[in-house]
Amino acid sequence: MRLNEGENPIGPDMQGALNPASVTVVIPTLNRSEIVLDVLGFLENQSITGFQVLVIDQSDQQSEVLQQFTSSKYDFRYHHIERQNLPNARNVAADIATTELLVYIDDDVALEEAFIESYINEFNRLSRDYWMIGGRIWEANTN
C-alpha cells in the first residue's frame, strides 16, 4: 500500500479500532525457509487469530515448503521476488498488503503469545497521528 504525500497510513476516515483482520505481519527472508517455519509456528500460538502473514522470499529458488504452508489461525500468503534487497522486500510487502497495519519482523524471531495483540492495543491506544511504533529486541541467552 503506497501512500501519497500527507496521507495517513492508518487511513484518514478510519472508524473504530483496529482488529486482527487489520494486521499483516511481514516476514522478509533470504534462503531461510526452514527457520521461517519456526516463526510461523510462533504465529500459530498468538493470543488472537484472523490476522494476515506475508512472507516475502528473496531466495534464489522459490520455497516449496513455504508455498504449501497453510494455517487455520491466520491468512498466510507467500510471495517470491527476484531482487535480493531487504528494503525492496519491505517495499514489495507494503505494495501488496491489503491491511491497515503492517508489522515487520525478522525471519528468526521467537515471538511472545501476545505479540500481535500488543501492537493492536498500542495502535488503538494512540491517536491517529502516530503511524509507526517499534519495540525492543532481546537476544536469546544474553544479559
Tab-separated table of N, CA and C in Angstrom:
chain	number	residue	atom	x	y	z
A	1	MET	N	0.849	-1.143	0.000
A	1	MET	CA	0.000	0.000	0.000
A	1	MET	C	0.904	1.218	0.000
A	2	ARG	N	1.031	1.907	-1.105
A	2	ARG	CA	1.831	3.127	-1.217
A	2	ARG	C	1.005	4.313	-0.737
A	3	LEU	N	1.665	5.218	-0.030
A	3	LEU	CA	0.988	6.400	0.491
A	3	LEU	C	1.309	7.611	-0.350
A	4	ASN	N	0.325	8.449	-0.531
A	4	ASN	CA	0.551	9.741	-1.153
A	4	ASN	C	1.064	10.704	-0.088
A	5	GLU	N	1.755	11.730	-0.506
A	5	GLU	CA	2.306	12.695	0.439
A	5	GLU	C	1.195	13.252	1.327
A	6	GLY	N	1.443	13.230	2.624
A	6	GLY	CA	0.487	13.756	3.591
A	6	GLY	C	-0.624	12.784	3.963
A	7	GLU	N	-0.661	11.605	3.357
A	7	GLU	CA	-1.715	10.642	3.636
A	7	GLU	C	-1.391	9.866	4.908
A	8	ASN	N	-2.372	9.696	5.759
A	8	ASN	CA	-2.205	8.945	6.996
A	8	ASN	C	-2.243	7.459	6.683
A	9	PRO	N	-1.204	6.686	7.056
A	9	PRO	CA	-1.196	5.266	6.727
A	9	PRO	C	-2.284	4.461	7.418
A	10	ILE	N	-2.812	4.949	8.519
A	10	ILE	CA	-3.895	4.242	9.189
A	10	ILE	C	-5.214	4.512	8.489
A	11	GLY	N	-5.277	5.574	7.732
A	11	GLY	CA	-6.487	5.895	6.984
A	11	GLY	C	-7.181	7.105	7.562
A	12	PRO	N	-7.412	8.114	6.762
A	12	PRO	CA	-7.980	9.353	7.276
A	12	PRO	C	-9.406	9.218	7.773
A	13	ASP	N	-10.151	8.253	7.266
A	13	ASP	CA	-11.557	8.122	7.635
A	13	ASP	C	-11.829	6.867	8.442
A	14	MET	N	-10.780	6.317	9.032
A	14	MET	CA	-10.933	5.064	9.756
A	14	MET	C	-11.850	5.249	10.958
A	15	GLN	N	-12.876	4.441	11.035
A	15	GLN	CA	-13.808	4.482	12.147
A	15	GLN	C	-13.554	3.269	13.027
A	16	GLY	N	-13.542	3.465	14.337
A	16	GLY	CA	-13.393	2.351	15.250
A	16	GLY	C	-11.947	1.909	15.415
A	17	ALA	N	-11.807	0.836	16.129
A	17	ALA	CA	-10.488	0.347	16.494
A	17	ALA	C	-9.979	-0.676	15.493
A	18	LEU	N	-8.660	-0.816	15.477
A	18	LEU	CA	-8.055	-1.883	14.694
A	18	LEU	C	-8.429	-3.224	15.310
A	19	ASN	N	-8.477	-4.251	14.485
A	19	ASN	CA	-8.739	-5.601	14.943
A	19	ASN	C	-7.775	-6.538	14.228
A	20	PRO	N	-7.771	-7.825	14.554
A	20	PRO	CA	-6.800	-8.722	13.919
A	20	PRO	C	-6.843	-8.711	12.386
A	21	ALA	N	-8.012	-8.564	11.797
A	21	ALA	CA	-8.118	-8.542	10.338
A	21	ALA	C	-7.488	-7.291	9.739
A	22	SER	N	-7.116	-6.328	10.573
A	22	SER	CA	-6.481	-5.080	10.124
A	22	SER	C	-4.965	-5.195	10.063
A	23	VAL	N	-4.403	-6.376	10.405
A	23	VAL	CA	-2.964	-6.515	10.604
A	23	VAL	C	-2.354	-7.510	9.615
A	24	THR	N	-1.225	-7.110	9.021
A	24	THR	CA	-0.381	-8.034	8.267
A	24	THR	C	0.984	-8.079	8.933
A	25	VAL	N	1.423	-9.281	9.269
A	25	VAL	CA	2.772	-9.497	9.773
A	25	VAL	C	3.633	-9.824	8.554
A	26	VAL	N	4.665	-9.014	8.312
A	26	VAL	CA	5.534	-9.176	7.149
A	26	VAL	C	6.852	-9.799	7.579
A	27	ILE	N	7.238	-10.861	6.874
A	27	ILE	CA	8.493	-11.555	7.162
A	27	ILE	C	9.337	-11.616	5.890
A	28	PRO	N	10.275	-10.691	5.716
A	28	PRO	CA	11.213	-10.822	4.600
A	28	PRO	C	12.224	-11.923	4.926
A	29	THR	N	12.596	-12.705	3.927
A	29	THR	CA	13.553	-13.783	4.167
A	29	THR	C	14.425	-14.022	2.946
A	30	LEU	N	15.583	-14.631	3.198
A	30	LEU	CA	16.532	-14.970	2.130
A	30	LEU	C	17.187	-16.304	2.466
A	31	ASN	N	16.815	-17.337	1.717
A	31	ASN	CA	17.399	-18.671	1.856
A	31	ASN	C	17.295	-19.240	3.278
A	32	ARG	N	16.159	-19.004	3.938
A	32	ARG	CA	15.977	-19.488	5.316
A	32	ARG	C	14.569	-20.031	5.540
A	33	SER	N	14.042	-20.770	4.593
A	33	SER	CA	12.656	-21.223	4.696
A	33	SER	C	12.414	-22.104	5.920
A	34	GLU	N	13.376	-22.925	6.309
A	34	GLU	CA	13.187	-23.785	7.482
A	34	GLU	C	13.098	-22.951	8.760
A	35	ILE	N	13.874	-21.889	8.838
A	35	ILE	CA	13.823	-21.002	10.003
A	35	ILE	C	12.498	-20.237	10.022
A	36	VAL	N	12.037	-19.822	8.852
A	36	VAL	CA	10.750	-19.121	8.765
A	36	VAL	C	9.630	-20.024	9.284
A	37	LEU	N	9.707	-21.309	9.040
A	37	LEU	CA	8.683	-22.223	9.550
A	37	LEU	C	8.594	-22.161	11.069
A	38	ASP	N	9.719	-21.976	11.750
A	38	ASP	CA	9.697	-21.814	13.204
A	38	ASP	C	8.925	-20.558	13.602
A	39	VAL	N	9.168	-19.464	12.892
A	39	VAL	CA	8.466	-18.208	13.172
A	39	VAL	C	6.972	-18.379	12.908
A	40	LEU	N	6.626	-19.060	11.833
A	40	LEU	CA	5.209	-19.301	11.537
A	40	LEU	C	4.555	-20.110	12.656
A	41	GLY	N	5.335	-20.988	13.289
A	41	GLY	CA	4.825	-21.723	14.442
A	41	GLY	C	4.528	-20.808	15.617
A	42	PHE	N	5.400	-19.833	15.870
A	42	PHE	CA	5.129	-18.856	16.929
A	42	PHE	C	3.857	-18.071	16.616
A	43	LEU	N	3.641	-17.770	15.349
A	43	LEU	CA	2.439	-17.036	14.959
A	43	LEU	C	1.179	-17.885	15.122
A	44	GLU	N	1.319	-19.200	15.003
A	44	GLU	CA	0.187	-20.108	15.247
A	44	GLU	C	-0.278	-20.015	16.698
A	45	ASN	N	0.632	-19.656	17.596
A	45	ASN	CA	0.331	-19.645	19.027
A	45	ASN	C	-0.007	-18.264	19.565
A	46	GLN	N	-0.351	-17.328	18.700
A	46	GLN	CA	-0.701	-15.987	19.164
A	46	GLN	C	-2.016	-15.999	19.935
A	47	SER	N	-2.185	-15.031	20.804
A	47	SER	CA	-3.386	-14.940	21.643
A	47	SER	C	-4.622	-14.548	20.840
A	48	ILE	N	-4.435	-14.063	19.622
A	48	ILE	CA	-5.542	-13.716	18.742
A	48	ILE	C	-5.348	-14.442	17.409
A	49	THR	N	-6.401	-14.506	16.627
A	49	THR	CA	-6.346	-15.134	15.310
A	49	THR	C	-6.971	-14.184	14.295
A	50	GLY	N	-6.884	-14.543	13.019
A	50	GLY	CA	-7.566	-13.776	11.987
A	50	GLY	C	-6.722	-12.701	11.342
A	51	PHE	N	-5.458	-12.608	11.669
A	51	PHE	CA	-4.562	-11.645	11.036
A	51	PHE	C	-3.990	-12.258	9.763
A	52	GLN	N	-3.173	-11.502	9.068
A	52	GLN	CA	-2.547	-11.975	7.839
A	52	GLN	C	-1.039	-12.059	8.048
A	53	VAL	N	-0.401	-13.050	7.434
A	53	VAL	CA	1.050	-13.183	7.438
A	53	VAL	C	1.506	-13.214	5.986
A	54	LEU	N	2.485	-12.374	5.681
A	54	LEU	CA	3.006	-12.260	4.325
A	54	LEU	C	4.511	-12.508	4.357
A	55	VAL	N	4.945	-13.608	3.769
A	55	VAL	CA	6.373	-13.902	3.650
A	55	VAL	C	6.842	-13.405	2.294
A	56	ILE	N	7.849	-12.538	2.313
A	56	ILE	CA	8.478	-12.052	1.089
A	56	ILE	C	9.808	-12.781	0.963
A	57	ASP	N	9.857	-13.725	0.041
A	57	ASP	CA	11.018	-14.598	-0.122
A	57	ASP	C	11.917	-14.079	-1.234
A	58	GLN	N	13.155	-13.765	-0.867
A	58	GLN	CA	14.139	-13.251	-1.821
A	58	GLN	C	15.138	-14.328	-2.230
A	59	SER	N	14.850	-15.570	-1.915
A	59	SER	CA	15.780	-16.671	-2.149
A	59	SER	C	16.000	-16.904	-3.638
A	60	ASP	N	17.084	-17.620	-3.929
A	60	ASP	CA	17.409	-17.934	-5.312
A	60	ASP	C	16.296	-18.748	-5.970
A	61	GLN	N	15.719	-19.657	-5.230
A	61	GLN	CA	14.625	-20.509	-5.716
A	61	GLN	C	13.395	-20.293	-4.834
A	62	GLN	N	12.222	-20.461	-5.422
A	62	GLN	CA	11.008	-20.401	-4.617
A	62	GLN	C	10.997	-21.577	-3.644
A	63	SER	N	10.479	-21.339	-2.460
A	63	SER	CA	10.434	-22.360	-1.418
A	63	SER	C	9.157	-23.183	-1.549
A	64	GLU	N	9.318	-24.449	-1.865
A	64	GLU	CA	8.157	-25.326	-1.992
A	64	GLU	C	7.454	-25.495	-0.653
A	65	VAL	N	8.228	-25.619	0.429
A	65	VAL	CA	7.641	-25.815	1.752
A	65	VAL	C	6.832	-24.584	2.183
A	66	LEU	N	7.308	-23.386	1.856
A	66	LEU	CA	6.549	-22.177	2.200
A	66	LEU	C	5.358	-21.984	1.266
A	67	GLN	N	5.503	-22.348	0.008
A	67	GLN	CA	4.382	-22.240	-0.923
A	67	GLN	C	3.216	-23.127	-0.484
A	68	GLN	N	3.513	-24.265	0.125
A	68	GLN	CA	2.482	-25.220	0.516
A	68	GLN	C	1.977	-25.013	1.943
A	69	PHE	N	2.601	-24.092	2.675
A	69	PHE	CA	2.225	-23.864	4.068
A	69	PHE	C	0.805	-23.298	4.148
A	70	THR	N	0.046	-23.755	5.125
A	70	THR	CA	-1.284	-23.211	5.404
A	70	THR	C	-1.449	-23.066	6.913
A	71	SER	N	-2.395	-22.261	7.304
A	71	SER	CA	-2.689	-22.065	8.718
A	71	SER	C	-4.190	-21.921	8.916
A	72	SER	N	-4.679	-22.490	9.986
A	72	SER	CA	-6.087	-22.297	10.348
A	72	SER	C	-6.253	-21.092	11.268
A	73	LYS	N	-5.138	-20.508	11.718
A	73	LYS	CA	-5.187	-19.397	12.668
A	73	LYS	C	-5.067	-18.030	11.990
A	74	TYR	N	-4.442	-17.994	10.818
A	74	TYR	CA	-4.229	-16.728	10.112
A	74	TYR	C	-4.195	-16.965	8.609
A	75	ASP	N	-4.358	-15.883	7.873
A	75	ASP	CA	-4.314	-15.920	6.406
A	75	ASP	C	-2.854	-15.830	5.972
A	76	PHE	N	-2.311	-16.923	5.454
A	76	PHE	CA	-0.904	-16.961	5.056
A	76	PHE	C	-0.764	-16.687	3.567
A	77	ARG	N	0.176	-15.809	3.240
A	77	ARG	CA	0.485	-15.504	1.843
A	77	ARG	C	1.998	-15.572	1.639
A	78	TYR	N	2.387	-16.166	0.526
A	78	TYR	CA	3.798	-16.302	0.165
A	78	TYR	C	4.017	-15.561	-1.143
A	79	HIS	N	5.090	-14.765	-1.182
A	79	HIS	CA	5.403	-14.007	-2.391
A	79	HIS	C	6.908	-14.073	-2.633
A	80	HIS	N	7.305	-14.580	-3.778
A	80	HIS	CA	8.726	-14.678	-4.133
A	80	HIS	C	9.106	-13.500	-5.018
A	81	ILE	N	10.260	-12.886	-4.733
A	81	ILE	CA	10.772	-11.799	-5.570
A	81	ILE	C	12.181	-12.136	-6.026
A	82	GLU	N	12.572	-11.591	-7.150
A	82	GLU	CA	13.888	-11.863	-7.722
A	82	GLU	C	14.995	-11.039	-7.061
A	83	ARG	N	14.717	-9.788	-6.777
A	83	ARG	CA	15.741	-8.861	-6.280
A	83	ARG	C	16.024	-9.095	-4.800
A	84	GLN	N	17.259	-9.403	-4.471
A	84	GLN	CA	17.654	-9.664	-3.094
A	84	GLN	C	18.114	-8.364	-2.439
A	85	ASN	N	17.178	-7.756	-1.699
A	85	ASN	CA	17.436	-6.463	-1.085
A	85	ASN	C	16.370	-6.251	-0.028
A	86	LEU	N	16.767	-6.128	1.233
A	86	LEU	CA	15.793	-6.029	2.317
A	86	LEU	C	14.854	-4.830	2.177
A	87	PRO	N	15.351	-3.625	1.887
A	87	PRO	CA	14.407	-2.513	1.705
A	87	PRO	C	13.409	-2.780	0.567
A	88	ASN	N	13.878	-3.406	-0.507
A	88	ASN	CA	12.971	-3.743	-1.604
A	88	ASN	C	11.908	-4.734	-1.135
A	89	ALA	N	12.311	-5.748	-0.370
A	89	ALA	CA	11.346	-6.727	0.131
A	89	ALA	C	10.286	-6.049	0.992
A	90	ARG	N	10.703	-5.115	1.833
A	90	ARG	CA	9.738	-4.387	2.674
A	90	ARG	C	8.797	-3.538	1.825
A	91	ASN	N	9.348	-2.901	0.790
A	91	ASN	CA	8.509	-2.083	-0.096
A	91	ASN	C	7.519	-2.932	-0.876
A	92	VAL	N	7.953	-4.092	-1.347
A	92	VAL	CA	7.041	-5.003	-2.051
A	92	VAL	C	5.897	-5.391	-1.121
A	93	ALA	N	6.219	-5.700	0.122
A	93	ALA	CA	5.180	-6.053	1.092
A	93	ALA	C	4.188	-4.908	1.275
A	94	ALA	N	4.704	-3.697	1.394
A	94	ALA	CA	3.822	-2.537	1.556
A	94	ALA	C	2.926	-2.353	0.332
A	95	ASP	N	3.447	-2.672	-0.836
A	95	ASP	CA	2.658	-2.543	-2.065
A	95	ASP	C	1.542	-3.570	-2.160
A	96	ILE	N	1.783	-4.789	-1.704
A	96	ILE	CA	0.784	-5.839	-1.912
A	96	ILE	C	-0.082	-6.127	-0.690
A	97	ALA	N	0.289	-5.619	0.464
A	97	ALA	CA	-0.527	-5.834	1.661
A	97	ALA	C	-1.861	-5.120	1.508
A	98	THR	N	-2.888	-5.687	2.082
A	98	THR	CA	-4.234	-5.124	1.961
A	98	THR	C	-4.802	-4.664	3.292
A	99	THR	N	-3.990	-4.684	4.342
A	99	THR	CA	-4.470	-4.295	5.664
A	99	THR	C	-3.976	-2.907	6.038
A	100	GLU	N	-4.519	-2.391	7.129
A	100	GLU	CA	-4.167	-1.040	7.568
A	100	GLU	C	-2.865	-0.980	8.358
A	101	LEU	N	-2.518	-2.052	9.035
A	101	LEU	CA	-1.339	-2.062	9.892
A	101	LEU	C	-0.375	-3.137	9.417
A	102	LEU	N	0.869	-2.749	9.173
A	102	LEU	CA	1.924	-3.686	8.797
A	102	LEU	C	2.893	-3.807	9.968
A	103	VAL	N	3.177	-5.035	10.372
A	103	VAL	CA	4.122	-5.305	11.444
A	103	VAL	C	5.266	-6.106	10.826
A	104	TYR	N	6.430	-5.484	10.710
A	104	TYR	CA	7.593	-6.132	10.113
A	104	TYR	C	8.381	-6.853	11.199
A	105	ILE	N	8.703	-8.122	10.934
A	105	ILE	CA	9.523	-8.882	11.867
A	105	ILE	C	10.649	-9.573	11.095
A	106	ASP	N	11.683	-9.978	11.826
A	106	ASP	CA	12.769	-10.734	11.215
A	106	ASP	C	12.341	-12.184	11.017
A	107	ASP	N	13.109	-12.890	10.194
A	107	ASP	CA	12.753	-14.274	9.880
A	107	ASP	C	13.278	-15.283	10.898
A	108	ASP	N	13.809	-14.801	12.013
A	108	ASP	CA	14.359	-15.715	13.019
A	108	ASP	C	13.957	-15.332	14.440
A	109	VAL	N	12.804	-14.694	14.589
A	109	VAL	CA	12.388	-14.226	15.916
A	109	VAL	C	11.581	-15.289	16.661
A	110	ALA	N	11.634	-15.212	17.973
A	110	ALA	CA	10.785	-16.005	18.851
A	110	ALA	C	9.782	-15.020	19.454
A	111	LEU	N	8.528	-15.170	19.104
A	111	LEU	CA	7.513	-14.194	19.493
A	111	LEU	C	6.750	-14.634	20.736
A	112	GLU	N	6.466	-13.671	21.599
A	112	GLU	CA	5.590	-13.926	22.730
A	112	GLU	C	4.162	-14.098	22.217
A	113	GLU	N	3.332	-14.794	22.992
A	113	GLU	CA	1.975	-15.102	22.552
A	113	GLU	C	1.105	-13.874	22.325
A	114	ALA	N	1.393	-12.779	23.003
A	114	ALA	CA	0.577	-11.566	22.870
A	114	ALA	C	1.224	-10.537	21.938
A	115	PHE	N	2.167	-10.953	21.114
A	115	PHE	CA	2.900	-10.021	20.258
A	115	PHE	C	1.966	-9.182	19.377
A	116	ILE	N	1.140	-9.817	18.590
A	116	ILE	CA	0.268	-9.079	17.669
A	116	ILE	C	-0.803	-8.321	18.440
A	117	GLU	N	-1.358	-8.945	19.433
A	117	GLU	CA	-2.364	-8.278	20.266
A	117	GLU	C	-1.797	-7.000	20.877
A	118	SER	N	-0.535	-7.031	21.292
A	118	SER	CA	0.104	-5.852	21.873
A	118	SER	C	0.209	-4.712	20.865
A	119	TYR	N	0.563	-5.024	19.639
A	119	TYR	CA	0.629	-3.986	18.600
A	119	TYR	C	-0.752	-3.393	18.334
A	120	ILE	N	-1.754	-4.234	18.245
A	120	ILE	CA	-3.117	-3.738	18.026
A	120	ILE	C	-3.533	-2.838	19.178
A	121	ASN	N	-3.299	-3.285	20.403
A	121	ASN	CA	-3.678	-2.483	21.570
A	121	ASN	C	-2.950	-1.144	21.587
A	122	GLU	N	-1.667	-1.150	21.239
A	122	GLU	CA	-0.898	0.093	21.252
A	122	GLU	C	-1.406	1.070	20.194
A	123	PHE	N	-1.672	0.581	19.001
A	123	PHE	CA	-2.210	1.472	17.966
A	123	PHE	C	-3.597	1.974	18.331
A	124	ASN	N	-4.402	1.161	18.965
A	124	ASN	CA	-5.729	1.611	19.386
A	124	ASN	C	-5.635	2.639	20.508
A	125	ARG	N	-4.589	2.548	21.324
A	125	ARG	CA	-4.397	3.490	22.426
A	125	ARG	C	-3.928	4.855	21.923
A	126	LEU	N	-3.100	4.855	20.887
A	126	LEU	CA	-2.522	6.097	20.372
A	126	LEU	C	-3.507	6.854	19.489
A	127	SER	N	-3.251	8.140	19.364
A	127	SER	CA	-4.055	8.914	18.418
A	127	SER	C	-3.651	8.526	17.009
A	128	ARG	N	-4.446	8.861	16.047
A	128	ARG	CA	-4.169	8.511	14.650
A	128	ARG	C	-3.035	9.344	14.064
A	129	ASP	N	-2.456	10.247	14.866
A	129	ASP	CA	-1.284	10.992	14.411
A	129	ASP	C	-0.040	10.121	14.402
A	130	TYR	N	-0.076	8.998	15.140
A	130	TYR	CA	1.054	8.066	15.163
A	130	TYR	C	0.884	7.061	14.034
A	131	TRP	N	1.939	6.832	13.299
A	131	TRP	CA	1.839	5.865	12.205
A	131	TRP	C	2.950	4.828	12.227
A	132	MET	N	3.818	4.879	13.235
A	132	MET	CA	4.864	3.878	13.345
A	132	MET	C	5.263	3.736	14.808
A	133	ILE	N	5.411	2.502	15.244
A	133	ILE	CA	5.942	2.233	16.574
A	133	ILE	C	6.943	1.093	16.455
A	134	GLY	N	7.795	0.943	17.432
A	134	GLY	CA	8.779	-0.133	17.443
A	134	GLY	C	8.880	-0.712	18.833
A	135	GLY	N	9.603	-1.772	18.933
A	135	GLY	CA	9.763	-2.416	20.228
A	135	GLY	C	11.187	-2.853	20.441
A	136	ARG	N	11.454	-3.306	21.645
A	136	ARG	CA	12.791	-3.784	21.990
A	136	ARG	C	12.991	-5.196	21.471
A	137	ILE	N	14.238	-5.485	21.181
A	137	ILE	CA	14.619	-6.830	20.769
A	137	ILE	C	15.645	-7.335	21.767
A	138	TRP	N	15.395	-8.509	22.300
A	138	TRP	CA	16.338	-9.137	23.198
A	138	TRP	C	16.962	-10.323	22.496
A	139	GLU	N	18.290	-10.380	22.545
A	139	GLU	CA	18.997	-11.543	22.008
A	139	GLU	C	18.868	-12.692	22.988
A	140	ALA	N	18.586	-13.876	22.481
A	140	ALA	CA	18.472	-15.046	23.336
A	140	ALA	C	19.794	-15.332	24.020
A	141	ASN	N	19.696	-15.772	25.270
A	141	ASN	CA	20.859	-16.188	26.053
A	141	ASN	C	21.866	-15.077	26.287
A	142	THR	N	21.399	-13.845	26.395
A	142	THR	CA	22.277	-12.725	26.727
A	142	THR	C	21.684	-11.980	27.910
A	143	ASN	N	22.510	-11.187	28.558
A	143	ASN	CA	22.034	-10.393	29.699
A	143	ASN	C	21.566	-9.054	29.249
